[in-house]
Amino acid sequence: MLIQRLLLMAAMLSLSISALAATSVTPPHLDRQKLPYGCGSCHVGFNFRTGAGSDGCVACHGNPSKLATGLIGGGLKLKDIEAEFKKTYRHPVFDAPGLHNGNETLPETDPRAPRHAECVDCHNPHYVDPANRFAGIKGKRVGNLTADITQEYELCYKCHGDSANLPGRYTNKRAEHSINNPSFHPVEGEGKNLAVVSLLRPYKEKKVAPNDVSVIKCADCHGSDNAASPIGPHGSNFQYILVDNYSTKDNQPESPYTYALCYRCHSRTSILANESFKFHAKHIQGTNQGLANGTSCYTCHNSHGSSDNRYLIKFNPAVVTPNARGVLKFAEKGISTFQGECFLSCHGVDHDPKSY
Ligand code: HEC
Ligand code: HEC
Ligand code: HEC
Ligand code: HEC
Ligand code: HEC
Ligand code: HEC
Ligand code: HEC
């Protein structure tokens, strides 16, 4: 009975897949030249529910020296994706397996649902293609329809946006990147600040010349620590699956390495020469007073966006507290004037306000 239903489903899928094949190029997983065992490459023993799960994927996308002969045709050589998941910081594909359900809708609405991320949450095995690795992945619901994902960030928002089961210390990345915020890193669209004086080329506030880059991706900051590794936010040796080092700690010496991620796009020379915020160097490198070493960008800036302030200002509550009058606030004074004031307390120094 069950087998019959599955065979029927399989037949229906083959039909829709052959319809697809008639109109466009066959996706590689359904191409017999590339996967000589066809559907059975993944649906071992008629397992149509999980198709062998993420372990099945790395039978081909894992260590090439362990690849079973005949599994891949056409002399193709695949990159080792499995190795990325052995790094310290990674998506929990192999740490929390078996939690994905083909019928689930994301973002999750049940606050008690366990968190997961399997290969098929991010890549549809029947449609994925080197030209579109999100092909066939359903995104947000629009009326009765779920539209296919076209932008990387839409994929991420399925689990890092409005999910009811976000772990306590994590924040809603969709809300932070909203282009209606006073400030945001320009992922969904161009940013609002026209005087980001530290920007290194090709990055620009607005795209004017063809080579200008004014919109960035989650992948510009999140991905492998090694540029030669396969692309994607699979795993990294840097915390938060970042492409470069970034320390969020307070009271530490500044160096090109400490904030390497930011210095990829923002000139360290410009920041430490106080070209925008007059007291950048004082805070980042430290003083002989309360703060012997410096403090992280993270103490004052959010890396994604701020729903309250311009300049990505969002103070780290572990370091910055309300001032003696109980006020914790940032106020800018005019746009692109590099003037503002802070009401807060930090390392025992009361700001009520301190102006720049
Ligand atoms: C590259 C591996 C792979 C190949 C090749 C593959 N499948 Fe799948 N298939 C999967 C995985 C993995 C799932 C589970 C998807 C999920 O849970 O979201 C699945 C799910 C299914 C399902 C369940 C319903 C659905 O669409 O989610 C059917 C039916 C199915 N596959 C049929 C086929 C047929 C027929 C073929 C050959 C034309 C085929 N598959 C080829 C990996 C594969
Ligand atoms: C039987 C071997 C095999 C299995 C199992 C398999 N793949 Fe593939 N995969 C391939 C081949 C071959 C290609 C095509 C590579 C090419 O055309 O360069 C491919 C392509 C891809 C691509 C696009 C790669 C690129 O270079 O951009 C992704 C993503 C992908 N597979 C993910 C998965 C996932 C997820 C699973 C498990 C559900 C899976 N694969 C299971 C063999 C396999
Ligand atoms: C299917 C769900 C899912 C999708 C889609 C997804 N993630 Fe995740 N992600 C997780 C889970 C689960 C974790 C483990 C921590 C948690 O529960 O949030 C995680 C962890 C992370 C972390 C590390 C957090 C830390 O504290 O170290 C980063 C960074 C991240 N994801 C970025 C992304 C980006 C960028 C995308 C889009 C390209 C994305 N994720 C898509 C589920 C997902
Ligand atoms: C300019 C660089 C940059 C961009 C772009 C960026 N991130 Fe991050 N992300 C960071 C840094 C730095 C951290 C660690 C510090 C922190 O938590 O803010 C981080 C932390 C995270 C975390 C773990 C902490 C948490 O609150 O969940 C997730 C998940 C995440 N980012 C997802 C995303 C997604 C999704 C996108 C794209 C929509 C994105 N990031 C774009 C730099 C970036
Ligand atoms: C959290 C989401 C997520 C998960 C989980 C995930 N991937 Fe990816 N993967 C991505 C993204 C995003 C890219 C880059 C897509 C792009 O920009 O074209 C990518 C890229 C790839 C590529 C192309 C790499 C290259 O350099 O050509 C392959 C192959 C791949 N993934 C396979 C897998 C396999 C196999 C698994 C499970 C073991 C997996 N992915 C798990 C999001 C994910
Ligand atoms: C003590 C708080 C504080 C710390 C720490 C801090 N900043 Fe800032 N930063 C500010 C303020 C305030 C502004 C807004 C200046 C203005 O009014 O335009 C600013 C503006 C900026 C700007 C936009 C203008 C420009 O220079 O391009 C960038 C980029 C920036 N900071 C990057 C960084 C980086 C990178 C670090 C860490 C290496 C860092 N900041 C550490 C407070 C801080
Ligand atoms: C991949 C390139 C890239 C990286 C990495 C990057 N930024 Fe940016 N950042 C930009 C771009 C592009 C803008 C311009 C947005 C605009 O014009 O509003 C910007 C703007 C800013 C602003 C000003 C935003 C505003 O609205 O005033 C601050 C502050 C900032 N970045 C801080 C950081 C910090 C801190 C880091 C490291 C955690 C970092 N950036 C990493 C590309 C990057």
XYZ file of C-alpha atoms and ligand atoms in Angstrom:
657
model
C 0.000 0.000 0.000
C 2.654 2.487 1.109
C 5.027 1.337 -1.619
C 2.239 1.765 -4.193
C 1.554 5.300 -3.019
C 5.230 6.125 -3.170
C 5.571 4.649 -6.647
C 2.592 6.733 -7.738
C 4.159 9.851 -6.232
C 7.396 8.949 -7.932
C 5.622 8.543 -11.254
C 3.896 11.904 -10.807
C 7.184 13.520 -9.941
C 8.868 11.962 -12.990
C 6.056 13.439 -15.071
C 6.503 16.911 -13.670
C 10.242 16.472 -13.938
C 10.009 15.384 -17.610
C 7.746 18.394 -18.239
C 10.477 20.515 -16.712
C 13.129 18.754 -18.766
C 11.168 19.469 -21.946
C 11.250 23.200 -21.333
C 14.718 23.628 -19.894
C 17.988 21.850 -19.319
C 17.773 18.742 -17.096
C 18.936 19.512 -13.531
C 22.215 17.637 -12.885
C 20.763 15.262 -10.271
C 18.239 13.953 -12.813
C 20.794 13.666 -15.602
C 21.707 9.985 -16.188
C 25.054 11.060 -17.668
C 25.952 12.547 -14.283
C 24.057 10.222 -11.910
C 24.029 6.836 -13.690
C 21.852 5.210 -10.985
C 19.123 7.818 -11.539
C 16.514 8.199 -8.778
C 18.067 5.211 -6.998
C 21.288 7.211 -6.393
C 19.491 8.809 -3.466
C 16.292 6.816 -3.021
C 18.153 3.721 -1.929
C 15.684 0.919 -1.111
C 12.695 3.063 -2.191
C 13.190 5.535 0.652
C 11.111 8.391 -0.778
C 10.686 10.150 2.525
C 14.176 11.408 3.316
C 16.159 10.046 0.375
C 18.994 8.922 2.720
C 19.171 12.388 4.339
C 22.314 14.527 4.472
C 24.489 11.392 4.747
C 23.202 10.464 1.284
C 24.354 13.824 -0.110
C 27.917 13.471 1.140
C 28.189 10.009 -0.429
C 28.950 12.135 -3.518
C 29.699 15.588 -2.033
C 32.089 14.288 0.649
C 35.723 13.188 0.665
C 36.503 12.356 -3.011
C 38.832 9.508 -2.003
C 35.879 7.698 -0.379
C 33.590 8.026 -3.399
C 32.064 4.685 -4.451
C 32.911 3.801 -8.056
C 30.192 4.430 -10.614
C 28.115 6.740 -8.397
C 29.045 9.753 -10.516
C 29.365 9.669 -14.304
C 31.015 11.799 -16.942
C 34.371 12.030 -15.157
C 32.985 14.791 -12.875
C 34.980 15.812 -9.811
C 32.966 17.278 -6.925
C 34.211 19.516 -4.104
C 34.354 18.194 -0.540
C 31.406 19.862 1.248
C 31.489 17.429 4.182
C 34.892 18.795 5.319
C 33.279 22.218 5.913
C 30.982 20.645 8.491
C 33.967 19.348 10.478
C 35.026 22.930 11.272
C 34.346 24.391 14.738
C 31.557 26.753 13.616
C 28.987 25.233 11.256
C 25.364 24.684 10.415
C 24.146 21.732 12.531
C 23.523 19.444 9.510
C 25.236 16.446 11.104
C 24.839 17.626 14.722
C 21.023 17.533 14.673
C 20.078 15.177 11.829
C 16.670 13.712 11.026
C 14.625 16.743 12.138
C 13.726 18.023 8.676
C 10.253 17.152 7.418
C 9.469 17.508 3.701
C 6.033 18.973 4.547
C 7.187 21.560 7.084
C 6.593 25.280 6.565
C 9.250 27.723 7.598
C 9.605 30.152 9.363
C 8.706 27.819 12.227
C 5.532 28.754 14.145
C 5.965 26.329 17.073
C 8.282 27.835 19.716
C 9.119 24.350 21.037
C 10.174 22.876 17.688
C 13.838 21.829 17.736
C 16.115 23.878 15.432
C 17.603 22.173 12.403
C 19.307 22.744 9.048
C 19.830 19.856 6.629
C 21.189 19.940 3.094
C 17.651 19.762 1.650
C 16.523 22.788 3.688
C 18.838 24.874 1.532
C 19.086 22.837 -1.715
C 16.167 21.097 -3.442
C 17.615 17.738 -4.572
C 15.415 17.513 -7.683
C 15.920 21.025 -9.015
C 19.319 22.233 -7.710
C 21.668 23.419 -10.425
C 25.130 25.034 -10.435
C 23.453 28.002 -12.173
C 20.871 28.319 -9.370
C 21.615 26.527 -6.140
C 18.319 27.695 -4.612
C 16.195 26.354 -7.505
C 12.983 24.760 -6.219
C 13.366 26.033 -2.636
C 10.134 27.590 -1.461
C 10.329 30.952 0.244
C 7.760 33.099 1.931
C 4.049 32.594 1.491
C 2.236 35.164 -0.630
C -1.502 34.508 -0.260
C -2.014 30.815 -1.019
C 1.236 30.516 -2.930
C 4.792 30.060 -1.785
C 7.106 31.799 -4.198
C 10.495 30.321 -5.106
C 13.538 31.893 -3.524
C 15.610 34.133 -5.765
C 17.815 35.966 -3.239
C 20.168 34.396 -0.747
C 18.791 36.421 2.181
C 15.282 35.029 1.593
C 16.688 31.566 2.282
C 18.339 32.708 5.516
C 15.166 34.447 6.738
C 13.373 31.073 6.725
C 15.254 30.239 9.917
C 16.909 33.482 11.117
C 13.952 35.849 10.698
C 10.504 35.422 12.180
C 11.015 31.866 13.497
C 9.094 31.294 16.745
C 11.899 28.963 17.884
C 14.853 31.397 17.600
C 17.269 30.608 20.447
C 17.200 33.252 23.208
C 20.368 35.171 22.404
C 19.645 35.391 18.670
C 17.881 38.235 16.945
C 15.542 38.561 13.941
C 17.808 39.173 10.947
C 14.911 40.100 8.673
C 13.844 42.880 11.028
C 17.454 44.105 11.365
C 18.032 44.296 7.602
C 14.722 46.054 6.835
C 15.318 48.979 4.490
C 12.827 50.948 6.622
C 15.317 51.029 9.508
C 17.347 54.200 10.184
C 20.441 52.142 9.275
C 21.343 48.702 7.947
C 24.144 46.981 6.098
C 22.943 47.161 2.484
C 21.781 43.574 1.828
C 18.170 44.069 0.679
C 18.962 47.339 -1.052
C 21.311 50.335 -1.042
C 22.094 51.932 2.319
C 20.946 55.290 3.672
C 24.279 56.855 4.638
C 25.857 58.887 1.827
C 29.064 59.643 3.756
C 30.615 56.298 4.688
C 34.074 57.823 4.352
C 35.926 54.644 5.305
C 34.590 52.538 2.397
C 37.273 50.792 0.343
C 36.764 50.338 -3.417
C 34.839 48.708 -5.073
C 32.344 49.399 -2.251
C 30.359 52.630 -2.594
C 27.312 54.133 -0.860
C 25.435 54.326 -4.190
C 26.158 52.593 -7.465
C 27.301 55.159 -10.010
C 30.008 53.491 -12.094
C 29.503 49.920 -13.443
C 32.107 48.431 -11.093
C 30.722 50.029 -7.918
C 29.344 47.597 -5.329
C 26.642 49.169 -3.150
C 24.697 46.036 -2.175
C 26.333 43.166 -0.291
C 25.228 39.638 0.663
C 25.139 37.625 3.876
C 27.826 35.577 2.079
C 30.211 38.560 2.049
C 30.516 38.054 5.807
C 29.302 34.476 6.414
C 31.010 31.513 4.753
C 34.202 29.505 4.800
C 37.378 30.920 6.364
C 39.240 29.781 3.235
C 38.541 31.449 -0.107
C 39.587 28.220 -1.893
C 36.875 26.188 -0.116
C 33.415 25.586 -1.626
C 31.160 28.645 -1.323
C 28.183 28.726 1.041
C 27.685 29.214 4.810
C 28.450 25.558 5.551
C 31.228 25.977 8.124
C 34.217 28.108 9.167
C 37.063 28.156 11.639
C 35.965 31.677 12.614
C 33.169 32.174 15.120
C 29.644 32.851 13.794
C 30.643 31.112 10.527
C 32.387 34.327 9.451
C 34.738 34.559 6.449
C 37.278 36.439 8.570
C 38.135 37.060 12.192
C 35.964 39.443 14.240
C 36.191 39.760 17.990
C 33.144 41.014 19.883
C 35.028 41.226 23.194
C 35.625 44.259 25.345
C 39.051 45.367 26.610
C 41.376 43.900 23.995
C 44.230 45.292 21.882
C 43.353 46.503 18.382
C 45.150 44.925 15.385
C 44.413 44.331 11.704
C 43.426 40.772 12.717
C 41.114 41.654 15.631
C 38.553 43.301 13.301
C 39.751 41.788 10.000
C 36.171 41.265 8.798
C 35.292 44.976 8.971
C 38.649 46.040 7.559
C 37.894 44.085 4.368
C 35.527 46.873 3.345
C 36.267 49.744 5.753
C 39.756 51.271 5.715
C 41.480 50.697 9.040
C 43.543 53.836 8.395
C 40.416 55.944 7.923
C 38.688 54.549 11.031
C 41.726 54.985 13.294
C 42.371 58.480 11.851
C 38.914 59.439 13.158
C 37.686 60.591 9.753
C 34.055 60.117 10.846
C 33.562 59.576 14.601
C 36.107 61.872 16.264
C 36.767 59.405 19.101
C 37.001 56.137 17.153
C 40.706 55.555 17.901
C 40.313 56.452 21.552
C 37.658 53.762 22.005
C 39.046 51.117 19.652
C 42.688 51.378 20.752
C 42.027 52.355 24.369
C 43.321 55.059 26.671
C 45.336 55.123 29.840
C 42.162 55.727 31.843
C 39.311 53.257 32.531
C 39.996 51.253 29.395
C 43.626 50.124 29.124
C 43.005 48.253 25.898
C 40.330 49.069 23.379
C 36.792 47.889 22.901
C 35.164 46.091 19.969
C 33.149 47.719 17.189
C 30.428 45.416 18.583
C 30.237 47.549 21.748
C 28.676 50.356 19.651
C 27.698 48.864 16.256
C 25.385 46.043 15.227
C 26.694 44.158 12.185
C 23.274 43.825 10.548
C 21.124 46.862 11.215
C 19.580 49.085 13.852
C 15.872 49.790 14.185
C 16.593 52.667 16.602
C 19.595 54.601 15.322
C 21.641 55.733 12.379
C 25.197 54.458 11.789
C 24.279 50.912 12.914
C 24.517 52.177 16.493
C 23.226 49.547 18.928
C 25.132 49.382 22.198
C 26.199 46.035 23.629
C 24.239 45.828 26.920
C 26.958 43.636 28.460
C 29.356 46.619 28.383
C 27.227 49.777 28.045
C 24.616 50.657 30.700
C 22.302 53.622 31.383
C 23.981 56.734 32.848
C 23.525 57.988 36.425
C 20.153 59.513 35.437
C 19.046 56.201 33.936
C 19.328 57.369 30.304
C 20.808 55.193 27.552
C 20.553 56.981 24.229
C 22.398 58.012 21.068
C 21.410 61.224 19.285
C 22.815 62.384 15.979
C 23.131 66.073 15.239
C 22.474 66.619 11.565
C 23.265 64.279 8.707
C 26.843 63.811 7.436
C 28.102 66.394 9.949
C 29.920 63.765 12.062
C 28.383 65.218 15.215
C 26.300 63.559 17.877
C 25.933 62.828 21.570
C 25.811 59.788 23.822
C 23.931 59.309 27.093
C 25.295 56.198 28.805
C 27.759 54.746 31.250
C 30.766 52.697 30.180
C 33.788 51.540 32.192
C 32.664 53.842 34.990
C 32.676 56.920 32.726
C 29.315 58.713 32.870
C 28.183 60.261 29.562
C 25.384 62.811 30.173
C 25.896 63.484 27.368
C 29.361 63.316 25.875
C 29.360 65.091 22.517
C 31.484 64.849 19.417
C 20.278 13.752 -5.470
C 19.418 12.860 -4.715
C 18.040 12.592 -5.299
C 17.731 12.179 -6.554
C 18.677 11.857 -7.695
C 16.286 12.051 -6.580
N 15.749 12.379 -5.363
Fe 13.778 12.341 -4.837
N 14.245 13.110 -2.987
C 15.521 13.279 -2.519
C 15.457 13.744 -1.139
C 16.662 14.064 -0.272
C 14.091 13.839 -0.802
C 13.486 14.335 0.514
C 13.230 15.829 0.372
C 12.739 16.486 1.640
O 12.538 15.816 2.656
O 12.551 17.710 1.617
C 13.348 13.405 -1.978
C 11.959 13.307 -2.054
C 11.288 12.661 -3.065
C 9.874 12.357 -3.063
C 8.902 12.735 -1.941
C 8.087 13.933 -2.294
C 8.899 15.169 -2.547
O 8.954 15.625 -3.710
O 9.509 15.683 -1.601
C 9.589 11.732 -4.243
C 8.238 11.212 -4.699
C 10.829 11.633 -4.985
N 11.829 12.210 -4.241
C 10.954 11.050 -6.233
C 12.129 11.041 -7.000
C 12.209 10.517 -8.358
C 11.064 9.885 -9.116
C 13.495 10.692 -8.770
C 14.111 10.365 -10.114
C 13.469 11.020 -11.258
C 14.222 11.315 -7.670
N 13.352 11.507 -6.625
C 15.565 11.622 -7.688
C 16.702 13.076 -3.209
C 16.799 12.710 -4.547
C 25.033 10.167 -6.690
C 25.843 11.341 -6.480
C 25.173 12.567 -5.875
C 24.368 12.600 -4.756
C 23.925 11.455 -3.853
C 24.044 13.985 -4.560
N 24.633 14.768 -5.534
Fe 24.532 16.779 -5.698
N 25.511 16.718 -7.460
C 26.025 15.570 -8.031
C 26.549 15.892 -9.350
C 27.223 14.923 -10.302
C 26.303 17.281 -9.552
C 26.619 18.105 -10.800
C 27.942 18.780 -10.734
C 28.215 19.534 -12.021
O 27.361 19.550 -12.911
O 29.279 20.142 -12.083
C 25.670 17.760 -8.343
C 25.340 19.083 -8.103
C 24.892 19.591 -6.871
C 24.788 20.986 -6.515
C 25.212 22.160 -7.374
C 26.739 22.129 -7.289
C 27.505 23.264 -7.829
O 28.682 23.012 -8.221
O 27.031 24.361 -7.838
C 24.335 21.032 -5.222
C 24.097 22.283 -4.391
C 24.089 19.681 -4.798
N 24.459 18.817 -5.812
C 23.578 19.315 -3.565
C 23.234 18.009 -3.224
C 22.417 17.642 -2.094
C 21.814 18.623 -1.112
C 22.312 16.281 -2.086
C 21.524 15.392 -1.134
C 20.094 15.604 -1.098
C 23.068 15.793 -3.219
N 23.585 16.863 -3.891
C 23.232 14.448 -3.533
C 26.041 14.317 -7.471
C 25.321 13.923 -6.360
C 16.587 25.470 7.683
C 17.010 26.448 8.633
C 18.202 27.346 8.347
C 18.466 28.084 7.204
C 17.660 28.125 5.916
C 19.656 28.863 7.491
N 20.101 28.595 8.760
Fe 21.702 29.428 9.697
N 21.423 28.215 11.320
C 20.372 27.333 11.478
C 20.507 26.656 12.749
C 19.532 25.613 13.311
C 21.706 27.143 13.347
C 22.298 26.751 14.725
C 22.016 27.863 15.720
C 20.551 28.224 15.758
O 19.718 27.420 16.208
O 20.217 29.330 15.275
C 22.244 28.122 12.415
C 23.398 28.853 12.646
C 23.838 29.905 11.841
C 24.943 30.786 12.146
C 25.868 30.663 13.348
C 25.298 31.250 14.591
C 26.274 31.154 15.750
O 25.884 31.534 16.839
O 27.415 30.730 15.565
C 25.043 31.688 11.131
C 26.022 32.825 11.011
C 24.004 31.362 10.178
N 23.288 30.285 10.631
C 23.812 32.035 8.990
C 22.926 31.648 7.991
C 22.859 32.238 6.676
C 23.754 33.352 6.195
C 21.869 31.588 6.004
C 21.402 31.802 4.571
C 22.397 31.607 3.541
C 21.303 30.586 6.909
N 21.982 30.648 8.089
C 20.241 29.735 6.595
C 19.327 27.132 10.588
C 19.238 27.673 9.311
C 28.864 43.086 7.287
C 28.982 41.714 7.696
C 27.739 40.900 7.909
C 26.668 40.736 7.051
C 26.436 41.365 5.696
C 25.793 39.781 7.685
N 26.314 39.387 8.893
Fe 25.507 38.058 10.206
N 26.983 38.440 11.562
C 28.048 39.276 11.342
C 28.862 39.348 12.546
C 30.121 40.180 12.726
C 28.254 38.509 13.509
C 28.711 38.238 14.952
C 28.359 39.403 15.858
C 26.891 39.621 15.949
O 26.178 38.752 16.468
O 26.416 40.690 15.490
C 27.069 37.952 12.854
C 26.187 37.066 13.468
C 25.150 36.414 12.805
C 24.328 35.364 13.363
C 24.475 34.763 14.767
C 23.978 35.706 15.821
C 22.485 35.905 15.857
O 22.002 36.927 16.389
O 21.725 35.071 15.345
C 23.421 35.004 12.398
C 22.359 33.924 12.503
C 23.665 35.849 11.235
N 24.717 36.703 11.521
C 22.940 35.796 10.063
C 23.075 36.699 9.001
C 22.177 36.754 7.859
C 20.989 35.852 7.658
C 22.652 37.749 7.037
C 22.063 38.247 5.737
C 20.616 38.548 5.733
C 23.834 38.308 7.677
N 24.044 37.656 8.864
C 24.595 39.338 7.143
C 28.331 39.955 10.177
C 27.492 40.063 9.070
C 21.974 26.806 5.711
C 21.860 26.541 4.315
C 22.744 25.493 3.688
C 22.938 24.194 4.114
C 22.384 23.528 5.358
C 23.766 23.573 3.107
N 24.066 24.476 2.117
Fe 25.156 24.124 0.443
N 25.117 26.106 -0.038
C 24.354 27.035 0.611
C 24.540 28.328 -0.033
C 23.871 29.635 0.381
C 25.453 28.127 -1.091
C 25.966 29.185 -2.081
C 24.906 29.425 -3.096
C 25.239 30.506 -4.075
O 25.555 31.617 -3.668
O 25.181 30.235 -5.281
C 25.787 26.700 -1.084
C 26.639 26.073 -1.985
C 26.763 24.691 -2.119
C 27.493 23.989 -3.163
C 28.308 24.642 -4.278
C 29.729 24.876 -3.764
C 30.688 25.387 -4.803
O 31.669 26.091 -4.427
O 30.508 25.098 -5.987
C 27.336 22.629 -2.942
C 27.886 21.503 -3.774
C 26.533 22.487 -1.739
N 26.208 23.752 -1.259
C 26.166 21.268 -1.174
C 25.637 21.121 0.104
C 25.523 19.848 0.807
C 25.908 18.507 0.243
C 24.993 20.121 2.030
C 24.765 19.179 3.200
C 25.901 18.318 3.572
C 24.752 21.563 2.079
N 25.168 22.130 0.904
C 24.167 22.247 3.152
C 23.538 26.831 1.712
C 23.473 25.652 2.442
C 32.529 53.905 21.169
C 31.619 53.586 20.118
C 32.201 53.129 18.793
C 33.095 52.092 18.561
C 33.788 51.204 19.572
C 33.246 52.019 17.120
N 32.477 52.962 16.514
Fe 32.224 53.246 14.519
N 31.061 54.880 14.856
C 30.650 55.320 16.102
C 29.808 56.485 15.949
C 29.153 57.290 17.079
C 29.706 56.714 14.561
C 28.891 57.825 13.869
C 29.708 59.018 13.458
C 28.820 60.047 12.766
O 28.168 60.827 13.466
O 28.763 60.058 11.539
C 30.504 55.689 13.911
C 30.636 55.556 12.523
C 31.228 54.470 11.887
C 31.215 54.251 10.458
C 30.552 55.104 9.381
C 31.434 56.253 8.927
C 32.741 55.821 8.357
O 33.776 56.029 9.038
O 32.808 55.243 7.263
C 31.925 53.075 10.252
C 32.178 52.388 8.920
C 32.353 52.589 11.538
N 31.932 53.447 12.521
C 33.092 51.428 11.717
C 33.626 51.013 12.942
C 34.514 49.882 13.095
C 35.006 49.013 11.970
C 34.804 49.795 14.434
C 35.713 48.776 15.121
C 37.035 48.592 14.530
C 34.072 50.860 15.106
N 33.387 51.592 14.171
C 34.055 51.081 16.473
C 30.953 54.745 17.306
C 31.823 53.671 17.504
C 31.468 43.284 2.368
C 31.736 44.662 2.731
C 31.459 45.121 4.140
C 31.900 44.549 5.322
C 32.665 43.250 5.512
C 31.527 45.460 6.365
N 30.853 46.536 5.854
Fe 30.119 48.121 6.868
N 29.351 48.895 5.149
C 29.497 48.366 3.899
C 28.832 49.195 2.922
C 28.753 48.952 1.414
C 28.287 50.280 3.640
C 27.540 51.497 3.071
C 26.075 51.513 3.432
C 25.462 52.878 3.249
O 25.864 53.624 2.356
O 24.550 53.200 4.037
C 28.645 50.053 5.039
C 28.279 50.903 6.084
C 28.673 50.746 7.410
C 28.344 51.658 8.480
C 27.511 52.929 8.343
C 26.046 52.569 8.227
C 25.133 53.765 8.262
O 23.948 53.593 7.894
O 25.540 54.846 8.675
C 28.895 51.164 9.632
C 28.801 51.764 11.026
C 29.574 49.937 9.271
N 29.414 49.711 7.931
C 30.258 49.147 10.182
C 30.821 47.903 9.869
C 31.400 47.002 10.840
C 31.465 47.258 12.331
C 31.850 45.906 10.145
C 32.485 44.644 10.709
C 31.646 43.876 11.635
C 31.529 46.123 8.746
N 30.907 47.350 8.619
C 31.810 45.227 7.709
C 30.186 47.214 3.576
C 30.786 46.364 4.487
